Structure formats: structure tokens, C-alpha cells
Short mmCIF file of C-alpha atoms in Angstrom, two decimals:
data_model
loop_
_atom_site.label_atom_id
_atom_site.label_comp_id
_atom_site.label_asym_id
_atom_site.label_seq_id
_atom_site.Cartn_x
_atom_site.Cartn_y
_atom_site.Cartn_z
CA MET A 1 -24.82 -24.67 -37.02
CA PRO A 2 -23.45 -21.68 -39.09
CA ARG A 3 -25.26 -18.39 -38.73
CA THR A 4 -26.10 -15.86 -41.36
CA VAL A 5 -25.36 -12.29 -40.45
CA ARG A 6 -28.55 -10.19 -40.80
CA ASP A 7 -28.90 -6.67 -42.13
CA VAL A 8 -29.51 -4.13 -39.37
CA VAL A 9 -31.55 -0.90 -39.92
CA PHE A 10 -32.22 2.34 -38.18
CA VAL A 11 -36.05 2.43 -37.95
CA ASP A 12 -36.63 5.75 -36.27
CA GLY A 13 -35.08 8.22 -33.84
CA VAL A 14 -36.31 11.00 -31.62
CA ARG A 15 -34.85 13.40 -29.03
CA THR A 16 -35.87 15.87 -26.51
CA PRO A 17 -35.03 19.52 -27.23
CA PHE A 18 -31.51 20.14 -25.67
CA GLY A 19 -31.27 22.46 -22.74
CA LYS A 20 -28.60 24.45 -21.01
CA ALA A 21 -27.20 22.88 -17.90
CA GLY A 22 -27.58 24.74 -14.57
CA PRO A 23 -30.18 26.57 -12.45
CA LYS A 24 -31.32 28.68 -15.39
CA GLY A 25 -31.69 25.82 -17.78
CA ILE A 26 -35.08 24.57 -18.95
CA TYR A 27 -34.57 21.12 -17.35
CA HIS A 28 -33.30 22.26 -13.99
CA GLU A 29 -36.25 20.71 -12.28
CA THR A 30 -36.76 17.74 -14.64
CA ARG A 31 -35.30 14.28 -13.88
CA ALA A 32 -32.91 12.70 -16.33
CA ASP A 33 -34.78 9.44 -16.36
CA ASP A 34 -38.04 11.26 -17.17
CA LEU A 35 -36.43 12.73 -20.30
CA VAL A 36 -35.53 9.18 -21.51
CA VAL A 37 -39.05 7.98 -20.75
CA LYS A 38 -40.65 10.76 -22.92
CA ALA A 39 -38.32 9.81 -25.79
CA ILE A 40 -39.21 6.05 -25.57
CA ARG A 41 -42.96 6.87 -25.37
CA GLU A 42 -42.74 9.08 -28.42
CA LEU A 43 -40.93 6.33 -30.36
CA LEU A 44 -43.73 3.85 -29.60
CA ARG A 45 -46.41 6.34 -30.41
CA ARG A 46 -44.78 7.17 -33.79
CA ASN A 47 -44.36 3.50 -34.67
CA PRO A 48 -47.74 1.69 -33.94
CA GLY A 49 -46.51 -1.27 -35.85
CA LEU A 50 -44.08 -2.19 -33.13
CA ASP A 51 -45.70 -4.37 -30.45
CA PRO A 52 -43.99 -3.30 -27.21
CA LYS A 53 -43.88 -6.95 -26.16
CA LYS A 54 -41.50 -7.67 -29.04
CA VAL A 55 -38.87 -5.25 -27.93
CA ASP A 56 -35.87 -7.44 -27.05
CA GLU A 57 -33.72 -4.90 -25.17
CA VAL A 58 -33.55 -1.28 -23.91
CA ALA A 59 -30.02 0.11 -23.98
CA VAL A 60 -29.63 3.55 -22.46
CA ALA A 61 -26.35 5.34 -22.11
CA ALA A 62 -25.20 7.91 -19.51
CA THR A 63 -21.75 9.03 -18.70
CA THR A 64 -22.45 9.90 -15.06
CA GLN A 65 -24.36 6.85 -13.78
CA ILE A 66 -25.55 8.10 -10.40
CA GLY A 67 -28.80 9.62 -9.09
CA ASP A 68 -31.50 9.84 -11.61
CA GLN A 69 -29.07 8.60 -14.21
CA GLY A 70 -28.27 5.47 -12.25
CA LEU A 71 -30.06 2.25 -11.24
CA THR A 72 -29.56 0.40 -14.61
CA LEU A 73 -31.28 3.11 -16.58
CA GLY A 74 -32.23 0.98 -19.52
CA ARG A 75 -34.35 -1.28 -17.32
CA THR A 76 -35.93 1.35 -15.18
CA ALA A 77 -36.74 3.70 -18.06
CA GLY A 78 -38.38 0.90 -19.96
CA ILE A 79 -40.63 0.12 -17.04
CA LEU A 80 -41.47 3.78 -16.49
CA ALA A 81 -42.19 4.18 -20.23
CA GLY A 82 -44.82 1.40 -19.95
CA LEU A 83 -42.94 -1.39 -21.70
CA PRO A 84 -43.91 -4.87 -20.50
CA GLN A 85 -41.85 -6.09 -17.53
CA SER A 86 -40.68 -8.95 -19.74
CA VAL A 87 -38.60 -6.38 -21.73
CA PRO A 88 -35.02 -6.20 -20.21
CA GLY A 89 -32.66 -3.30 -20.22
CA TYR A 90 -29.25 -2.11 -19.27
CA SER A 91 -26.94 0.97 -19.07
CA ILE A 92 -23.87 1.71 -21.01
CA ASP A 93 -21.03 4.23 -20.89
CA ARG A 94 -18.56 5.41 -23.46
CA MET A 95 -18.69 9.08 -22.47
CA CYS A 96 -19.62 11.19 -25.49
CA ALA A 97 -20.26 8.11 -27.69
CA GLY A 98 -22.66 6.46 -25.21
CA ALA A 99 -25.80 6.42 -27.38
CA LEU A 100 -23.73 5.62 -30.44
CA THR A 101 -22.32 2.60 -28.61
CA ALA A 102 -25.79 1.61 -27.37
CA VAL A 103 -26.76 1.47 -31.11
CA THR A 104 -23.71 -0.47 -32.33
CA THR A 105 -23.68 -2.92 -29.44
CA THR A 106 -27.35 -3.91 -29.85
CA ALA A 107 -26.87 -3.83 -33.67
CA GLY A 108 -24.26 -6.52 -33.31
CA SER A 109 -26.62 -8.67 -31.34
CA ILE A 110 -29.34 -8.08 -34.00
CA ALA A 111 -26.89 -9.13 -36.72
CA PHE A 112 -25.98 -12.30 -34.72
CA GLY A 113 -29.64 -13.19 -34.27
CA ALA A 114 -29.92 -12.66 -30.53
CA TYR A 115 -32.40 -9.77 -30.90
CA ASP A 116 -34.94 -8.66 -33.57
CA VAL A 117 -35.68 -5.13 -32.34
CA VAL A 118 -34.29 -2.88 -29.66
CA ILE A 119 -34.53 0.63 -28.26
CA ALA A 120 -31.21 2.34 -27.97
CA GLY A 121 -30.41 5.86 -26.77
CA GLY A 122 -28.75 8.06 -24.14
CA VAL A 123 -29.18 10.84 -21.66
CA GLU A 124 -27.12 13.40 -19.93
CA HIS A 125 -28.37 15.89 -17.40
CA MET A 126 -25.16 17.87 -16.92
CA GLY A 127 -26.98 20.37 -14.73
CA ARG A 128 -27.65 17.60 -12.10
CA HIS A 129 -24.54 15.59 -12.82
CA PRO A 130 -21.55 17.58 -14.18
CA MET A 131 -18.98 15.61 -16.10
CA GLY A 132 -16.66 13.89 -13.70
CA GLU A 133 -18.89 14.11 -10.65
CA GLY A 134 -18.04 11.40 -8.18
CA VAL A 135 -15.07 9.97 -10.18
CA ASP A 136 -11.71 9.38 -8.69
CA PRO A 137 -9.06 9.12 -11.44
CA ASN A 138 -6.16 6.81 -10.54
CA PRO A 139 -3.18 8.99 -9.54
CA ARG A 140 -0.90 6.80 -11.64
CA PHE A 141 -2.24 8.33 -14.77
CA VAL A 142 -0.35 11.58 -13.94
CA SER A 143 2.35 10.33 -11.64
CA GLU A 144 3.59 7.74 -14.01
CA LYS A 145 3.02 10.07 -17.02
CA LEU A 146 0.69 7.54 -18.61
CA VAL A 147 -1.23 10.65 -19.92
CA ASP A 148 -0.73 14.33 -19.81
CA GLU A 149 -2.73 15.99 -17.05
CA SER A 150 -4.69 17.97 -19.69
CA ALA A 151 -6.28 14.67 -20.79
CA LEU A 152 -8.57 14.92 -17.82
CA PHE A 153 -10.09 18.27 -19.16
CA MET A 154 -11.75 18.22 -22.47
CA GLY A 155 -11.28 21.91 -23.19
CA MET A 156 -7.57 21.55 -22.68
CA THR A 157 -7.49 18.59 -25.17
CA ALA A 158 -9.11 20.92 -27.73
CA GLU A 159 -6.35 23.60 -27.08
CA ASN A 160 -3.72 20.73 -27.46
CA LEU A 161 -5.24 19.94 -30.86
CA HIS A 162 -4.81 23.51 -31.97
CA ASP A 163 -1.23 23.28 -30.86
CA ARG A 164 -0.61 20.18 -32.89
CA PHE A 165 -2.24 21.69 -35.99
CA PRO A 166 -1.45 25.45 -35.76
CA HIS A 167 -2.88 26.14 -39.17
CA LEU A 168 -6.26 25.24 -37.60
CA THR A 169 -6.56 28.75 -36.23
CA LYS A 170 -9.05 30.32 -33.83
CA VAL A 171 -10.50 32.35 -36.75
CA ARG A 172 -11.10 29.17 -38.65
CA ALA A 173 -12.82 27.65 -35.66
CA ASP A 174 -14.96 30.79 -35.16
CA GLU A 175 -15.96 30.81 -38.93
CA TYR A 176 -16.93 27.16 -38.61
CA ALA A 177 -19.05 27.98 -35.49
CA VAL A 178 -20.89 30.87 -37.14
CA ARG A 179 -21.77 28.48 -40.04
CA SER A 180 -23.16 25.85 -37.54
CA GLN A 181 -25.41 28.39 -35.95
CA GLU A 182 -26.56 29.64 -39.37
CA LYS A 183 -27.30 26.03 -40.65
CA ALA A 184 -29.19 25.21 -37.56
CA ALA A 185 -31.30 28.30 -37.78
CA LYS A 186 -32.11 27.43 -41.36
CA ALA A 187 -33.02 23.89 -40.44
CA TYR A 188 -35.38 25.19 -37.80
CA ALA A 189 -36.94 27.72 -40.29
CA ASP A 190 -37.40 24.87 -42.80
CA GLY A 191 -39.21 22.77 -40.16
CA THR A 192 -36.66 20.04 -40.46
CA ILE A 193 -35.44 19.61 -36.84
CA GLN A 194 -38.85 19.80 -35.20
CA GLN A 195 -40.08 16.63 -36.85
CA ASP A 196 -37.91 14.50 -34.49
CA LEU A 197 -38.28 16.51 -31.25
CA VAL A 198 -40.40 15.29 -28.29
CA PRO A 199 -42.13 18.23 -26.58
CA ILE A 200 -41.36 18.14 -22.87
CA SER A 201 -43.42 19.59 -19.98
CA VAL A 202 -41.21 21.24 -17.53
CA ARG A 203 -41.80 22.64 -14.03
CA ARG A 204 -40.01 25.86 -13.06
CA THR A 205 -39.84 27.51 -9.65
CA ASP A 206 -39.67 31.27 -9.53
CA PRO A 207 -36.31 32.09 -7.92
CA ALA A 208 -37.89 35.30 -6.49
CA GLY A 209 -40.27 33.13 -4.45
CA GLY A 210 -43.34 33.52 -6.75
CA GLU A 211 -45.56 30.71 -7.87
CA THR A 212 -44.30 27.55 -9.50
CA GLY A 213 -45.14 27.41 -13.19
CA TRP A 214 -45.29 24.84 -15.98
CA GLY A 215 -44.18 25.17 -19.55
CA LEU A 216 -43.78 23.20 -22.75
CA VAL A 217 -40.28 22.95 -24.24
CA THR A 218 -40.36 22.54 -28.03
CA ALA A 219 -36.96 23.97 -29.21
CA ASP A 220 -33.39 23.63 -28.38
CA GLU A 221 -32.22 26.21 -25.73
CA PRO A 222 -28.49 26.58 -26.61
CA MET A 223 -28.88 28.03 -30.13
CA ARG A 224 -27.58 31.49 -30.79
CA PRO A 225 -29.05 32.62 -34.15
CA GLY A 226 -27.41 35.76 -35.41
CA THR A 227 -23.95 34.91 -34.10
CA THR A 228 -21.21 36.79 -35.88
CA LEU A 229 -17.46 36.57 -36.06
CA GLU A 230 -17.33 39.75 -34.15
CA ASN A 231 -19.44 38.34 -31.31
CA LEU A 232 -17.03 35.38 -31.09
CA ALA A 233 -13.81 37.27 -31.31
CA GLY A 234 -14.18 38.87 -27.90
CA LEU A 235 -15.14 35.75 -25.90
CA LYS A 236 -12.86 34.54 -23.11
CA THR A 237 -10.59 31.49 -23.60
CA PRO A 238 -11.27 29.62 -20.23
CA PHE A 239 -8.89 26.75 -20.83
CA ARG A 240 -5.74 28.76 -21.54
CA VAL A 241 -4.63 32.43 -21.42
CA HIS A 242 -4.67 33.71 -24.98
CA GLY A 243 -6.03 30.23 -26.10
CA ARG A 244 -8.33 29.48 -28.99
CA VAL A 245 -11.26 27.55 -27.52
CA THR A 246 -14.21 29.56 -26.35
CA ALA A 247 -17.84 29.04 -25.43
CA GLY A 248 -18.61 30.18 -28.99
CA ASN A 249 -16.68 27.63 -30.94
CA ALA A 250 -17.41 24.59 -28.69
CA ALA A 251 -20.53 22.81 -27.49
CA GLY A 252 -21.76 23.85 -24.05
CA LEU A 253 -22.88 21.94 -21.00
CA ASN A 254 -26.21 20.51 -21.76
CA ASP A 255 -29.18 18.40 -20.76
CA GLY A 256 -31.14 16.08 -22.99
CA ALA A 257 -32.06 12.65 -24.11
CA THR A 258 -32.30 10.54 -27.34
CA ALA A 259 -33.86 7.23 -28.37
CA SER A 260 -34.00 5.11 -31.40
CA ILE A 261 -35.47 1.89 -32.75
CA ILE A 262 -32.93 -0.47 -34.22
CA ALA A 263 -34.03 -3.74 -35.89
CA SER A 264 -33.17 -6.43 -38.38
CA GLU A 265 -34.42 -5.34 -41.85
CA GLU A 266 -36.50 -8.48 -42.05
CA PHE A 267 -38.27 -7.65 -38.78
CA ALA A 268 -38.89 -4.03 -39.86
CA ARG A 269 -40.43 -5.07 -43.21
CA GLU A 270 -42.54 -7.71 -41.59
CA ASN A 271 -43.97 -5.30 -39.01
CA GLY A 272 -44.46 -2.36 -41.28
CA LEU A 273 -41.78 -0.31 -39.77
CA PRO A 274 -39.84 2.34 -41.75
CA VAL A 275 -36.33 1.63 -42.84
CA LYS A 276 -34.48 4.95 -42.67
CA MET A 277 -30.95 3.78 -42.76
CA ARG A 278 -29.03 0.49 -43.26
CA LEU A 279 -25.99 -0.15 -41.13
CA VAL A 280 -22.77 -0.78 -43.22
CA SER A 281 -20.02 -0.89 -40.63
CA TYR A 282 -18.77 0.76 -37.47
CA ALA A 283 -15.41 1.15 -35.63
CA PHE A 284 -13.85 2.52 -32.45
CA ALA A 285 -10.30 3.65 -32.10
CA GLY A 286 -8.05 5.02 -29.36
CA VAL A 287 -5.64 7.98 -29.67
CA GLU A 288 -3.49 9.87 -27.24
CA PRO A 289 -5.96 11.13 -24.48
CA GLU A 290 -4.50 14.60 -24.50
CA VAL A 291 -5.57 15.07 -28.14
CA MET A 292 -8.97 13.08 -27.94
CA GLY A 293 -10.49 15.27 -30.66
CA TYR A 294 -8.35 13.44 -33.21
CA GLY A 295 -10.20 10.20 -32.56
CA PRO A 296 -12.73 10.29 -35.36
CA ILE A 297 -9.95 10.06 -37.96
CA PRO A 298 -8.62 6.52 -37.06
CA ALA A 299 -12.11 5.31 -36.24
CA THR A 300 -13.24 6.37 -39.75
CA GLU A 301 -10.24 4.76 -41.36
CA LYS A 302 -11.20 1.50 -39.60
CA ALA A 303 -14.87 1.71 -40.50
CA LEU A 304 -14.09 2.55 -44.12
CA ALA A 305 -11.71 -0.40 -44.37
CA LYS A 306 -14.23 -2.78 -42.89
CA ALA A 307 -16.87 -1.63 -45.41
CA GLY A 308 -14.49 -1.69 -48.44
CA LEU A 309 -15.18 2.05 -49.00
CA ALA A 310 -13.12 5.18 -49.50
CA ILE A 311 -13.82 8.61 -48.02
CA SER A 312 -14.89 9.69 -51.50
CA ASP A 313 -17.85 7.31 -51.36
CA ILE A 314 -19.31 9.16 -48.47
CA GLY A 315 -21.90 11.73 -49.54
CA LEU A 316 -23.07 13.03 -46.14
CA PHE A 317 -21.19 13.61 -42.88
CA GLU A 318 -22.60 14.09 -39.48
CA ILE A 319 -19.68 15.01 -37.24
CA ASN A 320 -20.25 15.79 -33.55
CA GLU A 321 -19.13 19.34 -32.87
CA ALA A 322 -17.72 18.99 -29.37
CA PHE A 323 -15.21 21.53 -30.49
CA ALA A 324 -14.86 23.30 -33.85
CA VAL A 325 -11.13 22.39 -33.98
CA GLN A 326 -12.02 18.64 -33.72
CA VAL A 327 -14.22 18.84 -36.86
CA LEU A 328 -11.62 20.92 -38.63
CA ALA A 329 -8.94 18.29 -37.86
CA PHE A 330 -11.08 15.63 -39.45
CA LEU A 331 -11.93 17.61 -42.47
CA ASP A 332 -8.26 18.77 -42.92
CA HIS A 333 -7.04 15.19 -42.76
CA TYR A 334 -9.39 14.17 -45.63
CA GLY A 335 -8.81 17.29 -47.73
CA ILE A 336 -12.48 18.34 -47.24
CA ALA A 337 -13.16 22.11 -47.20
CA ASP A 338 -14.21 23.72 -43.99
CA ASP A 339 -17.55 24.73 -45.54
CA ASP A 340 -18.20 21.62 -47.62
CA GLU A 341 -21.96 21.24 -48.13
CA ARG A 342 -21.90 17.53 -47.30
CA VAL A 343 -20.94 18.24 -43.67
CA ASN A 344 -23.42 18.88 -40.96
CA ARG A 345 -26.02 20.28 -43.34
CA TYR A 346 -28.41 21.07 -40.52
CA GLY A 347 -25.78 22.47 -38.14
CA GLY A 348 -24.29 20.56 -35.18
CA ALA A 349 -23.57 20.55 -31.42
CA ILE A 350 -22.13 24.06 -31.34
CA ALA A 351 -25.67 25.26 -32.01
CA TYR A 352 -27.88 22.50 -30.62
CA GLY A 353 -25.86 21.36 -27.61
CA HIS A 354 -23.96 18.12 -26.65
CA PRO A 355 -25.51 16.28 -23.70
CA LEU A 356 -22.60 13.86 -23.80
CA ALA A 357 -24.05 10.23 -23.89
CA ALA A 358 -27.19 11.40 -25.85
CA SER A 359 -25.56 12.92 -28.85
CA GLY A 360 -24.85 9.92 -31.00
CA VAL A 361 -28.46 9.24 -31.82
CA ARG A 362 -28.93 12.97 -32.69
CA LEU A 363 -26.41 12.54 -35.39
CA MET A 364 -28.28 9.57 -36.71
CA THR A 365 -31.66 11.18 -36.77
CA GLN A 366 -30.21 14.09 -38.70
CA LEU A 367 -28.46 11.87 -41.19
CA ALA A 368 -31.63 9.74 -41.70
CA ARG A 369 -33.59 12.95 -42.43
CA GLN A 370 -31.00 13.97 -45.00
CA PHE A 371 -31.04 10.47 -46.64
CA GLU A 372 -34.81 11.01 -47.28
CA GLU A 373 -34.04 14.37 -48.93
CA ARG A 374 -31.10 13.12 -50.92
CA PRO A 375 -31.81 9.80 -52.77
CA GLU A 376 -28.80 10.42 -54.91
CA VAL A 377 -26.55 9.83 -51.93
CA ARG A 378 -25.76 6.24 -51.16
CA TYR A 379 -23.52 6.37 -48.10
CA GLY A 380 -23.21 8.68 -45.04
CA LEU A 381 -21.43 8.48 -41.71
CA THR A 382 -21.87 9.62 -38.16
CA THR A 383 -18.63 10.15 -36.14
CA MET A 384 -17.60 11.72 -32.90
CA CYS A 385 -14.55 12.15 -30.58
CA VAL A 386 -14.84 10.48 -27.21
CA GLY A 387 -13.28 11.53 -23.89
CA PHE A 388 -9.97 10.08 -22.70
CA GLY A 389 -8.76 9.57 -26.21
CA MET A 390 -11.12 7.64 -28.53
CA GLY A 391 -13.11 8.06 -31.74
CA ALA A 392 -16.31 6.42 -32.91
CA THR A 393 -17.71 6.07 -36.53
CA VAL A 394 -20.74 4.39 -38.06
CA ILE A 395 -21.21 4.13 -41.76
CA TRP A 396 -24.79 4.01 -43.06
CA GLU A 397 -26.37 3.20 -46.43
CA ASN A 398 -29.34 5.09 -47.75
CA PRO A 399 -32.30 2.76 -48.36
CA HIS A 400 -33.79 5.46 -50.63
CA PHE A 401 -30.69 5.44 -52.89
CA GLU A 402 -31.77 5.77 -56.57
CA GLY A 403 -28.31 5.87 -58.27
CA ASP A 404 -28.67 2.46 -59.90
CA LYS A 405 -32.13 3.08 -61.31
#
């Protein structure tokens, strides 16, 4: 019998504060799966109308699926979070777009009617599991020149993007990075970001041999408020001598987790759950791996075409700031100013951090919060570049839209 495609909605999203990867980072002694568990528990606490027994799936992304990010994380994290054992789960990997893909994959199943409501998110503990740990790239990639060797190193791909678009200068990248820090600081000062953060208890061992202590993490660790162009000008360019990509105009190595509730709109209404965003379309696209930062452009073209929309219809943009040049390439392609107020209004990954597979849902929670503030905006999008030459874009509709009233 013919099926009717159902409307899919973003009910709610939360994340842990993001930390710096490494021995000095806030999550150095915290397990990756525990970060996911805390996020899932907070989602359930915030949404008492959702009966845990009704959750149809738990999809959790991680780029490096070993150790405490392995063992079919969606299933194990669901059990650890207290969901009934009848709730299944699985793991997913699309590198930086892991959580975004967890959302779109389960959303397709909801639209088809296989699920009513799911939990989708991602985690990356880059301190425990650096990007590329344990992988063995096939030597044919380089020996047969299937890709340039730089494709295996994300920072080099950003330098390649600067090469391809020389008018996207280091100064423009640094100026963009300063604005990201400023907008993030303002969002914190306004109390906007904290609304979707899950406080995390962390254990820290005194490296000098003192007593072990406990603390509560309530804010993102990577932020550098007060960053200036002068600060950034003198930073090293680790990926190329006299290069343009620095620690100041790129996201760092980070730890953190995100989780969201995705449901059919009918299920959400029937169970008294909020409807924060309505899914319009999504698309993924491949590009040359050595310029992976270009990926959001063709992905957005595909998503717009599927939705029957133009870029001028998009009133808010959440673009992952893996590298400033990647965002600038996107804006330049569409003729959008570097400082357009529709773009990353709360700041982005350059300030907050980018724990790879977790970041997609951070973009969504920030867009959902802006939809509440901006009922005059009908459409927004979340987009990101993806390692090894891909882009991912999701277009959302604002359920609070008042333009036709």
C-alpha cells in the first residue's frame, strides 16, 4: 500500500560543554561514553512527556570507534542512560558530520514510518582518540594519485583552499575568527548558550601528586574572549611554512558530546513535546578530498534544489567553523558578506570547539534557539564540511514563523 511521508521535527537538543583535548583538558579523565550518557539523561529530564519505552532508536556517531567510543555506542549508551533494554541503538560515522548524519538517517526512517521518535547525537574524545588513531589508509590513494597526499591532513586541505581562492586571505580569516570569539562571548553574556548545556562532573588528578579532586564543568573550555587581530597575527602556521591556517582561525582538538530528540510532528504534538524546527530537506555531496572545505557549497546546492528554495530564502545560517577559510569560501560563493548578521549569530566552532562527530547537533541547537528569537525568519540551514572531501547540509523551517499572519 502507498505510504505518506510524515513531517519530521527537531524536538530538543543538548550538549556537554566542549573541552580541550589532551592531558590538560577538562575531560582528560572522563570517558567518552559517559559524556553521551549525560546528554541523553538530560534530554529525558527536560522532556518528561517522552516515555523512554517509546524511543525507537538511539543513533550515536563517533569518528574513531574504538575504546570507550566503540562497542556499538548507540546501544551501550542507551542502556547506560537508563533506557529500557527494548530500545535498540547503533553507531554511525561520517567524520565531522557524524551527528548530522545520525539525525538525517533516523529522520528518513521517521518520514517513512519505521520510527516515531529517536535519540540522535555524537561524541568525540580527541584527547583519548586522536583523529586517525588506528586507521590504515590504503596506499593506493597516494601511489595511484587517487588523491593528493594533503587530503589525509585536514589542516593542509584548508591551506589548499586558500591556494584555490587567494582573495580569501589570512587577514580575512583572522578577522572572521575574531568575530566568532566576540559573538560567542556575547551569547554567553546573554545566557543563550548555557540553556542547552549539560553540567558534567569531572575527576582530575593533580599532576604534582596531590589529591584527586572533582569539579563541575559548566562552560566551554576552548573559548578565547578578548582575542584580537594582533594576537592572531603572530601565531604559527603549523601546516605550511608561511601558511595562512593557524590555531586562531581554526577549530582546535576537542572533547564533547551532543544529543537530540527527533520525532514525527504528529508524535511530538500527541505527546506534548516541543517542536523547535521542522525538517525541510538535506543533502550530502562529494568534492576533491584535498579541498574538503569546499564541500558545503555543492551540498547546499542539492539541498536547496530538493526543497525548491533559493539561497535568498535562507534567513539564518549555522556553518561549522572547522576552518575560517571554509566558511569564507561558502559565503564568497553565495555573495554573502563575511560579517553578515545571519551567519553564526552566536559564534561557532572557532570559539566553542569542534569535537568532530558531535558538532552537527550543536549547529542544530543553536539554530533552534535563534528560530525562537526570530519568528520573522522562515528557513535556516545547518552545514559543514566533512573529512576526505564531502559536505553536508540540512535545511530547516521555523515552526514559530509569523510571516503569513
